[in-house]
Each structure stands twice: as structure tokens, then as C-alpha cells.
PDB file of C-alpha atoms in Angstrom:
ATOM      1  CA  UNK A   1     -15.577 -41.145  95.607  1.00 57.00           C
ATOM      2  CA  UNK A   2     -12.594 -40.471  98.258  1.00 83.00           C
ATOM      3  CA  UNK A   3     -12.030 -43.099 101.579  1.00 93.00           C
ATOM      4  CA  UNK A   4     -14.716 -42.096 104.559  1.00 96.00           C
ATOM      5  CA  UNK A   5     -12.490 -41.415 107.430  1.00 96.00           C
ATOM      6  CA  UNK A   6     -13.048 -44.408 110.249  1.00 97.00           C
ATOM      7  CA  UNK A   7     -13.354 -43.280 114.444  1.00 97.00           C
ATOM      8  CA  UNK A   8     -12.630 -44.677 117.788  1.00 98.00           C
ATOM      9  CA  UNK A   9     -14.664 -43.069 120.443  1.00 97.00           C
ATOM     10  CA  UNK A  10     -13.939 -43.752 123.766  1.00 96.00           C
ATOM     11  CA  UNK A  11     -17.728 -43.548 124.877  1.00 93.00           C
ATOM     12  CA  UNK A  12     -18.000 -42.825 128.866  1.00 89.00           C
ATOM     13  CA  UNK A  13     -21.224 -42.990 130.635  1.00 87.00           C
ATOM     14  CA  UNK A  14     -24.103 -43.689 129.550  1.00 82.00           C
ATOM     15  CA  UNK A  15     -24.345 -39.952 131.059  1.00 86.00           C
ATOM     16  CA  UNK A  16     -22.162 -38.158 128.078  1.00 84.00           C
ATOM     17  CA  UNK A  17     -25.364 -38.823 126.068  1.00 86.00           C
ATOM     18  CA  UNK A  18     -27.349 -35.435 128.050  1.00 87.00           C
ATOM     19  CA  UNK A  19     -24.273 -33.377 128.535  1.00 89.00           C
ATOM     20  CA  UNK A  20     -21.988 -31.342 126.954  1.00 88.00           C
ATOM     21  CA  UNK A  21     -18.848 -31.250 128.089  1.00 89.00           C
ATOM     22  CA  UNK A  22     -15.604 -31.332 126.139  1.00 88.00           C
ATOM     23  CA  UNK A  23     -15.891 -34.807 124.405  1.00 91.00           C
ATOM     24  CA  UNK A  24     -19.094 -33.878 123.627  1.00 92.00           C
ATOM     25  CA  UNK A  25     -18.607 -30.860 123.012  1.00 92.00           C
ATOM     26  CA  UNK A  26     -15.202 -32.792 120.053  1.00 91.00           C
ATOM     27  CA  UNK A  27     -17.813 -35.290 118.865  1.00 94.00           C
ATOM     28  CA  UNK A  28     -20.128 -33.017 117.694  1.00 94.00           C
ATOM     29  CA  UNK A  29     -17.030 -31.320 116.193  1.00 91.00           C
ATOM     30  CA  UNK A  30     -16.025 -34.071 114.511  1.00 93.00           C
ATOM     31  CA  UNK A  31     -20.021 -35.177 113.277  1.00 94.00           C
ATOM     32  CA  UNK A  32     -19.983 -31.438 111.773  1.00 92.00           C
ATOM     33  CA  UNK A  33     -16.454 -31.657 109.645  1.00 90.00           C
ATOM     34  CA  UNK A  34     -15.799 -34.989 108.747  1.00 93.00           C
ATOM     35  CA  UNK A  35     -18.167 -35.876 105.359  1.00 94.00           C
ATOM     36  CA  UNK A  36     -20.826 -36.861 105.750  1.00 96.00           C
ATOM     37  CA  UNK A  37     -21.811 -40.870 106.000  1.00 98.00           C
ATOM     38  CA  UNK A  38     -23.861 -43.161 103.503  1.00 98.00           C
ATOM     39  CA  UNK A  39     -23.943 -45.637 107.067  1.00 98.00           C
ATOM     40  CA  UNK A  40     -22.948 -45.904 109.706  1.00 98.00           C
ATOM     41  CA  UNK A  41     -21.233 -49.308 110.842  1.00 98.00           C
ATOM     42  CA  UNK A  42     -21.072 -48.891 114.887  1.00 98.00           C
ATOM     43  CA  UNK A  43     -18.725 -51.577 117.100  1.00 98.00           C
ATOM     44  CA  UNK A  44     -19.909 -52.079 119.979  1.00 98.00           C
ATOM     45  CA  UNK A  45     -18.405 -52.306 123.842  1.00 97.00           C
ATOM     46  CA  UNK A  46     -22.100 -53.048 125.004  1.00 96.00           C
ATOM     47  CA  UNK A  47     -23.236 -56.073 122.586  1.00 97.00           C
ATOM     48  CA  UNK A  48     -20.541 -58.438 123.209  1.00 97.00           C
ATOM     49  CA  UNK A  49     -22.508 -62.023 123.335  1.00 96.00           C
ATOM     50  CA  UNK A  50     -21.327 -65.640 121.778  1.00 97.00           C
ATOM     51  CA  UNK A  51     -21.883 -64.918 117.893  1.00 98.00           C
ATOM     52  CA  UNK A  52     -20.847 -62.110 114.980  1.00 98.00           C
ATOM     53  CA  UNK A  53     -23.885 -60.341 113.914  1.00 98.00           C
ATOM     54  CA  UNK A  54     -24.925 -57.625 112.530  1.00 98.00           C
ATOM     55  CA  UNK A  55     -28.818 -55.561 112.672  1.00 98.00           C
ATOM     56  CA  UNK A  56     -30.592 -55.665 109.962  1.00 98.00           C
ATOM     57  CA  UNK A  57     -33.918 -54.593 111.232  1.00 98.00           C
ATOM     58  CA  UNK A  58     -34.859 -51.505 108.878  1.00 98.00           C
ATOM     59  CA  UNK A  59     -35.849 -50.101 112.279  1.00 98.00           C
ATOM     60  CA  UNK A  60     -33.680 -50.267 115.443  1.00 98.00           C
ATOM     61  CA  UNK A  61     -34.309 -50.055 118.628  1.00 97.00           C
ATOM     62  CA  UNK A  62     -32.859 -47.305 121.390  1.00 96.00           C
ATOM     63  CA  UNK A  63     -31.787 -50.762 123.600  1.00 95.00           C
ATOM     64  CA  UNK A  64     -31.464 -49.079 127.914  1.00 95.00           C
ATOM     65  CA  UNK A  65     -28.646 -51.713 128.592  1.00 85.00           C
ATOM     66  CA  UNK A  66     -27.437 -49.975 132.585  1.00 79.00           C
ATOM     67  CA  UNK A  67     -29.275 -49.180 135.309  1.00 71.00           C
ATOM     68  CA  UNK A  68     -29.828 -46.809 138.359  1.00 80.00           C
ATOM     69  CA  UNK A  69     -29.253 -43.847 135.824  1.00 83.00           C
ATOM     70  CA  UNK A  70     -31.769 -40.750 136.509  1.00 81.00           C
ATOM     71  CA  UNK A  71     -35.509 -41.670 134.478  1.00 89.00           C
ATOM     72  CA  UNK A  72     -33.706 -38.929 131.181  1.00 88.00           C
ATOM     73  CA  UNK A  73     -31.922 -41.630 130.414  1.00 84.00           C
ATOM     74  CA  UNK A  74     -34.091 -44.482 129.990  1.00 90.00           C
ATOM     75  CA  UNK A  75     -36.393 -41.950 128.349  1.00 93.00           C
ATOM     76  CA  UNK A  76     -33.866 -40.859 125.478  1.00 93.00           C
ATOM     77  CA  UNK A  77     -34.709 -42.209 121.825  1.00 95.00           C
ATOM     78  CA  UNK A  78     -32.221 -42.161 119.259  1.00 97.00           C
ATOM     79  CA  UNK A  79     -34.635 -43.009 115.820  1.00 98.00           C
ATOM     80  CA  UNK A  80     -32.323 -43.462 112.828  1.00 98.00           C
ATOM     81  CA  UNK A  81     -33.736 -46.351 109.894  1.00 98.00           C
ATOM     82  CA  UNK A  82     -31.110 -49.003 109.832  1.00 98.00           C
ATOM     83  CA  UNK A  83     -30.308 -50.645 106.329  1.00 98.00           C
ATOM     84  CA  UNK A  84     -30.980 -54.685 105.846  1.00 98.00           C
ATOM     85  CA  UNK A  85     -29.339 -54.086 101.985  1.00 98.00           C
ATOM     86  CA  UNK A  86     -26.428 -52.531 104.221  1.00 98.00           C
ATOM     87  CA  UNK A  87     -26.082 -55.359 106.235  1.00 98.00           C
ATOM     88  CA  UNK A  88     -26.313 -57.865 103.090  1.00 98.00           C
ATOM     89  CA  UNK A  89     -22.688 -56.202 102.323  1.00 98.00           C
ATOM     90  CA  UNK A  90     -21.377 -56.616 105.309  1.00 98.00           C
ATOM     91  CA  UNK A  91     -21.831 -60.615 104.812  1.00 98.00           C
ATOM     92  CA  UNK A  92     -21.210 -61.126 101.884  1.00 97.00           C
ATOM     93  CA  UNK A  93     -17.596 -58.803 101.928  1.00 97.00           C
ATOM     94  CA  UNK A  94     -16.177 -60.519 105.171  1.00 97.00           C
ATOM     95  CA  UNK A  95     -16.991 -64.154 103.383  1.00 95.00           C
ATOM     96  CA  UNK A  96     -15.929 -66.741 104.506  1.00 95.00           C
ATOM     97  CA  UNK A  97     -16.149 -65.715 108.212  1.00 95.00           C
ATOM     98  CA  UNK A  98     -19.455 -65.976 109.325  1.00 96.00           C
ATOM     99  CA  UNK A  99     -21.716 -63.119 110.448  1.00 98.00           C
ATOM    100  CA  UNK A 100     -25.473 -63.992 111.086  1.00 98.00           C
ATOM    101  CA  UNK A 101     -28.220 -61.413 110.222  1.00 98.00           C
ATOM    102  CA  UNK A 102     -30.233 -60.187 113.407  1.00 98.00           C
ATOM    103  CA  UNK A 103     -33.958 -59.100 112.046  1.00 97.00           C
ATOM    104  CA  UNK A 104     -35.654 -58.990 115.410  1.00 95.00           C
ATOM    105  CA  UNK A 105     -33.144 -59.257 118.709  1.00 95.00           C
ATOM    106  CA  UNK A 106     -30.960 -56.218 119.435  1.00 97.00           C
ATOM    107  CA  UNK A 107     -30.907 -52.165 117.687  1.00 97.00           C
ATOM    108  CA  UNK A 108     -28.672 -49.573 118.907  1.00 98.00           C
ATOM    109  CA  UNK A 109     -27.130 -49.694 123.169  1.00 96.00           C
ATOM    110  CA  UNK A 110     -26.172 -46.543 124.770  1.00 94.00           C
ATOM    111  CA  UNK A 111     -22.905 -47.802 123.292  1.00 95.00           C
ATOM    112  CA  UNK A 112     -23.576 -47.052 119.593  1.00 97.00           C
ATOM    113  CA  UNK A 113     -26.431 -43.824 120.957  1.00 95.00           C
ATOM    114  CA  UNK A 114     -25.331 -42.349 123.692  1.00 95.00           C
ATOM    115  CA  UNK A 115     -22.229 -40.709 121.125  1.00 96.00           C
ATOM    116  CA  UNK A 116     -24.182 -40.846 117.860  1.00 97.00           C
ATOM    117  CA  UNK A 117     -26.642 -38.344 119.555  1.00 96.00           C
ATOM    118  CA  UNK A 118     -23.286 -36.329 119.528  1.00 96.00           C
ATOM    119  CA  UNK A 119     -21.852 -36.648 116.693  1.00 97.00           C
ATOM    120  CA  UNK A 120     -25.395 -37.208 114.730  1.00 98.00           C
ATOM    121  CA  UNK A 121     -28.200 -35.591 116.104  1.00 97.00           C
ATOM    122  CA  UNK A 122     -30.728 -35.058 113.998  1.00 98.00           C
ATOM    123  CA  UNK A 123     -30.977 -39.144 113.595  1.00 98.00           C
ATOM    124  CA  UNK A 124     -31.484 -39.132 110.139  1.00 98.00           C
ATOM    125  CA  UNK A 125     -28.185 -41.048 109.368  1.00 98.00           C
ATOM    126  CA  UNK A 126     -28.399 -45.020 108.350  1.00 98.00           C
ATOM    127  CA  UNK A 127     -27.500 -47.290 111.358  1.00 98.00           C
ATOM    128  CA  UNK A 128     -25.595 -51.097 111.504  1.00 98.00           C
ATOM    129  CA  UNK A 129     -24.677 -52.178 114.580  1.00 98.00           C
ATOM    130  CA  UNK A 130     -21.640 -54.962 114.794  1.00 98.00           C
ATOM    131  CA  UNK A 131     -22.272 -57.403 117.801  1.00 98.00           C
ATOM    132  CA  UNK A 132     -18.631 -58.384 119.143  1.00 98.00           C
ATOM    133  CA  UNK A 133     -17.757 -62.437 118.891  1.00 98.00           C
ATOM    134  CA  UNK A 134     -16.364 -62.803 122.749  1.00 98.00           C
ATOM    135  CA  UNK A 135     -15.713 -66.849 122.269  1.00 98.00           C
ATOM    136  CA  UNK A 136     -13.605 -65.782 119.482  1.00 98.00           C
ATOM    137  CA  UNK A 137      -9.735 -64.966 120.172  1.00 98.00           C
ATOM    138  CA  UNK A 138      -8.606 -61.808 119.824  1.00 98.00           C
ATOM    139  CA  UNK A 139      -6.953 -61.403 116.687  1.00 98.00           C
ATOM    140  CA  UNK A 140      -9.705 -62.416 114.977  1.00 98.00           C
ATOM    141  CA  UNK A 141     -11.045 -59.075 115.288  1.00 98.00           C
ATOM    142  CA  UNK A 142      -8.419 -57.648 113.700  1.00 97.00           C
ATOM    143  CA  UNK A 143      -9.004 -60.082 111.010  1.00 97.00           C
ATOM    144  CA  UNK A 144     -12.221 -58.527 110.802  1.00 98.00           C
ATOM    145  CA  UNK A 145     -11.377 -55.336 110.687  1.00 98.00           C
ATOM    146  CA  UNK A 146      -9.210 -55.505 107.616  1.00 97.00           C
ATOM    147  CA  UNK A 147     -12.200 -57.256 105.271  1.00 97.00           C
ATOM    148  CA  UNK A 148     -14.730 -54.371 106.294  1.00 98.00           C
ATOM    149  CA  UNK A 149     -12.578 -51.370 105.282  1.00 97.00           C
ATOM    150  CA  UNK A 150     -13.612 -51.680 101.936  1.00 97.00           C
ATOM    151  CA  UNK A 151     -16.271 -50.422 103.844  1.00 98.00           C
ATOM    152  CA  UNK A 152     -15.145 -47.007 103.409  1.00 97.00           C
ATOM    153  CA  UNK A 153     -14.657 -46.936  99.978  1.00 96.00           C
ATOM    154  CA  UNK A 154     -18.435 -47.524  99.540  1.00 97.00           C
ATOM    155  CA  UNK A 155     -19.459 -44.450 101.898  1.00 97.00           C
ATOM    156  CA  UNK A 156     -19.256 -46.168 104.392  1.00 98.00           C
ATOM    157  CA  UNK A 157     -18.550 -44.673 107.682  1.00 98.00           C
ATOM    158  CA  UNK A 158     -16.736 -47.267 111.119  1.00 98.00           C
ATOM    159  CA  UNK A 159     -17.626 -45.707 114.830  1.00 98.00           C
ATOM    160  CA  UNK A 160     -16.047 -48.587 117.328  1.00 98.00           C
ATOM    161  CA  UNK A 161     -16.966 -46.919 120.734  1.00 98.00           C
ATOM    162  CA  UNK A 162     -15.257 -48.077 123.427  1.00 97.00           C
ATOM    163  CA  UNK A 163     -12.827 -47.350 126.681  1.00 97.00           C
ATOM    164  CA  UNK A 164      -8.269 -48.026 125.721  1.00 98.00           C
ATOM    165  CA  UNK A 165      -8.820 -48.524 129.988  1.00 98.00           C
ATOM    166  CA  UNK A 166     -11.898 -49.619 130.994  1.00 97.00           C
ATOM    167  CA  UNK A 167     -11.887 -51.074 134.913  1.00 97.00           C
ATOM    168  CA  UNK A 168     -15.290 -50.125 136.801  1.00 93.00           C
ATOM    169  CA  UNK A 169     -14.810 -52.121 140.005  1.00 93.00           C
ATOM    170  CA  UNK A 170     -11.903 -48.648 140.428  1.00 94.00           C
ATOM    171  CA  UNK A 171     -14.091 -46.223 140.017  1.00 89.00           C
ATOM    172  CA  UNK A 172     -13.837 -43.002 142.142  1.00 92.00           C
ATOM    173  CA  UNK A 173     -17.930 -41.624 141.640  1.00 87.00           C
ATOM    174  CA  UNK A 174     -17.880 -38.136 141.020  1.00 83.00           C
ATOM    175  CA  UNK A 175     -14.124 -37.778 140.365  1.00 87.00           C
ATOM    176  CA  UNK A 176     -14.517 -36.161 136.812  1.00 83.00           C
ATOM    177  CA  UNK A 177     -10.658 -35.612 135.955  1.00 85.00           C
ATOM    178  CA  UNK A 178      -8.875 -38.226 138.082  1.00 90.00           C
ATOM    179  CA  UNK A 179      -6.727 -40.936 135.968  1.00 94.00           C
ATOM    180  CA  UNK A 180      -4.596 -43.538 137.990  1.00 96.00           C
ATOM    181  CA  UNK A 181      -0.719 -44.094 136.994  1.00 97.00           C
ATOM    182  CA  UNK A 182      -1.698 -47.037 136.129  1.00 97.00           C
ATOM    183  CA  UNK A 183      -4.525 -46.545 133.583  1.00 97.00           C
ATOM    184  CA  UNK A 184      -2.350 -43.354 131.774  1.00 97.00           C
ATOM    185  CA  UNK A 185       0.446 -45.944 132.028  1.00 98.00           C
ATOM    186  CA  UNK A 186      -1.758 -47.844 130.748  1.00 98.00           C
ATOM    187  CA  UNK A 187      -3.472 -45.711 127.345  1.00 97.00           C
ATOM    188  CA  UNK A 188      -0.198 -43.760 126.820  1.00 97.00           C
ATOM    189  CA  UNK A 189       1.410 -47.547 125.361  1.00 98.00           C
ATOM    190  CA  UNK A 190      -1.003 -47.604 123.495  1.00 98.00           C
ATOM    191  CA  UNK A 191      -0.996 -44.187 122.177  1.00 97.00           C
ATOM    192  CA  UNK A 192       2.444 -45.164 120.984  1.00 97.00           C
ATOM    193  CA  UNK A 193       1.410 -48.398 119.909  1.00 98.00           C
ATOM    194  CA  UNK A 194      -1.030 -47.055 117.783  1.00 97.00           C
ATOM    195  CA  UNK A 195       1.755 -44.625 116.066  1.00 96.00           C
ATOM    196  CA  UNK A 196       3.924 -47.249 115.256  1.00 97.00           C
ATOM    197  CA  UNK A 197       2.542 -50.916 114.554  1.00 97.00           C
ATOM    198  CA  UNK A 198      -1.172 -50.793 114.810  1.00 97.00           C
ATOM    199  CA  UNK A 199      -1.640 -54.170 113.700  1.00 97.00           C
ATOM    200  CA  UNK A 200       0.717 -55.302 116.849  1.00 98.00           C
ATOM    201  CA  UNK A 201      -1.349 -53.608 119.797  1.00 98.00           C
ATOM    202  CA  UNK A 202      -2.617 -57.119 120.544  1.00 98.00           C
ATOM    203  CA  UNK A 203       1.335 -57.061 122.280  1.00 98.00           C
ATOM    204  CA  UNK A 204       0.389 -55.125 125.498  1.00 98.00           C
ATOM    205  CA  UNK A 205      -1.553 -58.193 126.495  1.00 98.00           C
ATOM    206  CA  UNK A 206       1.628 -58.391 128.004  1.00 98.00           C
ATOM    207  CA  UNK A 207       2.258 -54.992 129.104  1.00 98.00           C
ATOM    208  CA  UNK A 208       1.926 -54.797 132.584  1.00 98.00           C
ATOM    209  CA  UNK A 209      -0.744 -52.791 133.307  1.00 98.00           C
ATOM    210  CA  UNK A 210      -2.928 -55.033 130.858  1.00 98.00           C
ATOM    211  CA  UNK A 211      -5.169 -56.630 133.416  1.00 98.00           C
ATOM    212  CA  UNK A 212      -5.944 -53.530 135.894  1.00 98.00           C
ATOM    213  CA  UNK A 213      -6.658 -51.028 132.518  1.00 98.00           C
ATOM    214  CA  UNK A 214      -8.843 -54.208 130.707  1.00 98.00           C
ATOM    215  CA  UNK A 215      -9.948 -56.663 133.194  1.00 97.00           C
ATOM    216  CA  UNK A 216     -13.005 -57.802 130.288  1.00 97.00           C
ATOM    217  CA  UNK A 217     -12.193 -58.186 126.717  1.00 97.00           C
ATOM    218  CA  UNK A 218     -16.005 -56.339 125.570  1.00 97.00           C
ATOM    219  CA  UNK A 219     -14.732 -52.217 126.026  1.00 97.00           C
ATOM    220  CA  UNK A 220     -11.206 -53.027 124.155  1.00 98.00           C
ATOM    221  CA  UNK A 221     -12.229 -55.013 121.788  1.00 98.00           C
ATOM    222  CA  UNK A 222     -14.001 -52.247 119.446  1.00 98.00           C
ATOM    223  CA  UNK A 223     -10.050 -50.244 119.010  1.00 98.00           C
ATOM    224  CA  UNK A 224      -8.832 -53.453 117.568  1.00 98.00           C
ATOM    225  CA  UNK A 225     -11.041 -52.698 115.113  1.00 98.00           C
ATOM    226  CA  UNK A 226      -9.382 -48.653 114.135  1.00 98.00           C
ATOM    227  CA  UNK A 227      -6.203 -50.503 114.974  1.00 98.00           C
ATOM    228  CA  UNK A 228      -7.521 -53.991 112.067  1.00 98.00           C
ATOM    229  CA  UNK A 229      -9.100 -50.416 109.325  1.00 98.00           C
ATOM    230  CA  UNK A 230      -5.383 -49.276 109.887  1.00 98.00           C
ATOM    231  CA  UNK A 231      -3.229 -51.835 109.296  1.00 97.00           C
ATOM    232  CA  UNK A 232      -5.634 -53.169 106.364  1.00 96.00           C
ATOM    233  CA  UNK A 233      -4.295 -49.817 104.397  1.00 95.00           C
ATOM    234  CA  UNK A 234      -0.563 -49.706 105.871  1.00 95.00           C
ATOM    235  CA  UNK A 235      -1.599 -46.316 108.086  1.00 96.00           C
ATOM    236  CA  UNK A 236      -1.379 -45.333 111.581  1.00 96.00           C
ATOM    237  CA  UNK A 237      -4.640 -44.163 113.823  1.00 96.00           C
ATOM    238  CA  UNK A 238      -4.475 -40.413 114.734  1.00 94.00           C
ATOM    239  CA  UNK A 239      -4.998 -39.629 117.968  1.00 94.00           C
ATOM    240  CA  UNK A 240      -7.273 -36.909 117.541  1.00 92.00           C
ATOM    241  CA  UNK A 241      -9.041 -36.620 121.976  1.00 91.00           C
ATOM    242  CA  UNK A 242      -7.297 -37.737 124.967  1.00 92.00           C
ATOM    243  CA  UNK A 243      -8.054 -37.573 128.837  1.00 93.00           C
ATOM    244  CA  UNK A 244      -9.384 -39.575 131.766  1.00 94.00           C
ATOM    245  CA  UNK A 245     -12.138 -39.674 133.390  1.00 92.00           C
ATOM    246  CA  UNK A 246     -12.948 -41.505 137.270  1.00 92.00           C
ATOM    247  CA  UNK A 247     -10.033 -42.602 137.746  1.00 94.00           C
ATOM    248  CA  UNK A 248     -10.116 -45.556 135.019  1.00 96.00           C
ATOM    249  CA  UNK A 249     -11.200 -45.202 132.141  1.00 95.00           C
ATOM    250  CA  UNK A 250      -9.603 -43.255 129.382  1.00 96.00           C
ATOM    251  CA  UNK A 251     -11.879 -41.074 127.531  1.00 95.00           C
ATOM    252  CA  UNK A 252      -9.124 -41.362 124.892  1.00 95.00           C
ATOM    253  CA  UNK A 253     -10.930 -41.624 120.288  1.00 95.00           C
ATOM    254  CA  UNK A 254      -8.279 -41.668 116.994  1.00 96.00           C
ATOM    255  CA  UNK A 255      -9.847 -41.690 113.527  1.00 96.00           C
ATOM    256  CA  UNK A 256      -8.122 -42.670 110.225  1.00 96.00           C
ATOM    257  CA  UNK A 257      -8.763 -40.074 107.473  1.00 92.00           C
ATOM    258  CA  UNK A 258      -9.971 -37.700 109.599  1.00 87.00           C
ATOM    259  CA  UNK A 259      -7.273 -35.450 111.202  1.00 75.00           C
ATOM    260  CA  UNK A 260      -6.798 -33.225 108.783  1.00 64.00           C
ATOM    261  CA  UNK A 261     -10.401 -32.799 107.988  1.00 65.00           C
ATOM    262  CA  UNK A 262     -10.493 -31.465 111.509  1.00 72.00           C
ATOM    263  CA  UNK A 263      -7.896 -29.081 111.067  1.00 66.00           C
ATOM    264  CA  UNK A 264      -9.816 -27.096 109.076  1.00 63.00           C
ATOM    265  CA  UNK A 265     -11.559 -26.293 111.454  1.00 62.00           C
ATOM    266  CA  UNK A 266      -9.759 -23.676 113.841  1.00 57.00           C
ATOM    267  CA  UNK A 267     -12.349 -25.676 116.476  1.00 59.00           C
ATOM    268  CA  UNK A 268     -11.954 -28.632 116.321  1.00 62.00           C
ATOM    269  CA  UNK A 269      -7.584 -27.865 115.802  1.00 56.00           C
ATOM    270  CA  UNK A 270      -8.062 -26.456 118.752  1.00 54.00           C
ATOM    271  CA  UNK A 271      -9.368 -30.450 120.289  1.00 61.00           C
ATOM    272  CA  UNK A 272      -6.647 -31.984 119.026  1.00 59.00           C
ATOM    273  CA  UNK A 273      -3.307 -33.621 120.242  1.00 57.00           C
ATOM    274  CA  UNK A 274      -0.854 -29.944 120.639  1.00 50.00           C
ATOM    275  CA  UNK A 275       2.002 -29.950 118.781  1.00 39.00           C
ATOM    276  CA  UNK A 276       0.515 -32.325 116.019  1.00 39.00           C
ATOM    277  CA  UNK A 277       1.719 -30.385 112.668  1.00 36.00           C
ATOM    278  CA  UNK A 278      -1.625 -29.235 111.113  1.00 37.00           C
ATOM    279  CA  UNK A 279       0.149 -31.441 107.602  1.00 34.00           C
ATOM    280  CA  UNK A 280       0.691 -33.739 109.404  1.00 33.00           C
ATOM    281  CA  UNK A 281      -0.466 -37.486 107.249  1.00 29.00           C
ATOM    282  CA  UNK A 282       0.288 -40.579 110.007  1.00 28.00           C
ATOM    283  CA  UNK A 283       0.296 -42.303 106.269  1.00 25.00           C
TER     284      UNK A 283
END
């Protein structure tokens, strides 16, 4: 079996679950044209707490972890099956790092289902979600990602869901295409670092705009999983989608092993950054 692609999706607002826009159309194209995985391992910004755990229930619930949105969003359900066997496989794979099996506490939060409803709208691919351990240093997540890389050779697609830039305190509601200068600068710096040395992504914690772009680490940490996977296989993430919304949120998406597959289809290729030759391998 060839190695499964891995994705980082800039997920933005929960409302993207219900909307059809340029970003959600791109996510739909990814799901339609990338190889179909055996299962999905999702690292979401919204399961951020003091332990490393993986969902291990056969039927994970849909979690509505937000407030102030329309009732239609609270009624939304993504009934994908879980995969307890995969959860156990992850526990063994990352040893001596410890990962707990969550059989009844969490489920699929909106960082997961708001993108999967576009990637795989039939909800027929098993999904497990990995928590972000808030008590560990950022370097821990790069290392854990490298340990997870072997899953991609076993038919598992790793999907990280967060945002390169995510500052809710600076949002400009109703300005869907706005991007602050500092948000663009940090987004550009991340793109440049991933294209050069993804394993050194944490150098950007010293960037002049880091504190504004990453006031809390929860949405940034998922990007470390793509960087760690890339470093493990000595490759570089492929920039798939760029964009900003409401001033202080980056919607950038990155992939590993995805770009060539997507460029086989004109609809997908039109969504990728201009000027990237179709035969670029980023290896």
C-alpha cells in the first residue's frame, strides 16, 4: 500500500460546516480526489487539555463545543464510526510516550466534523481523534507526529485541523476577506519555513508577529503535526490553499503527498497556488 497523504486544514468558523465557499469547495475536492483512507486520525485544536488521549469508542458522539451560533449548527450530526482497534494501534506505536484510551468522554468536536463533512460527507470512514496535550512543550508534538508517521503506510490519513493565525480578540466580523498586515506576515513566514526546514518550524516562536498570530497555542499546535510528519520522511509540506478571513484568521491548508494527486484534476489544480509546476514533488 502506498503512503497515505496527510493534511493540515485551516478550519476557521464552525459555520463552514454549513456553508459552501471557496475553502469548503477546496476541502470537498481533496476528499473526492485523494486516495480513500482506511481510517482518519484527526488532531483538532478543540481537544486541548492536560493529557494525551485518543478516542476509542465505536460510535463517537458529535460535540457542539461553541456558543452563539444558529440552532442549525447545534443540530448538526456527523455519525462516522470510531475505530477502537486503531486507537489501540496508536497507543502501541508511540511508546514509550503514553497515550490514554478515551472510551466515553470526548468524541468528534467541531474542529473535526466541520471539515470532515466536506472532505467525506457520507461519514462512512472511521475516525479517531487525538488530543493536544496542553501540559507538554511544543517540541513534544513534533516528536509525537514523527512517531505517528508509520500509520500512513497502514492506510491511515492524518488530518490536522487548526489555523496558522488565530486571534479571536482581533476578529472583524462580517469582513470575510480581510487580513491584517501582521497576519499576512506571519502566514508568509510559516509558508517559507515549511518550504525550507519544516522540522525547525518552532523557530517562528521568536517571530515579531508570533504573539499576535498565536495568542494561545491550541490552533497552532495541529500545524506541528504536519511539520513533524514532514521532518520524519525528510519532505516538505505542500501549500494547497491560501487565504484569510475576518482579519485575524488564516485559512491556509497544507498537504503531504497530496499535491500531485490533486493536480491530476483541473478542478483541484485551479485551487492550488499559481506558479507551482504540476510535476513539483517537494521532496
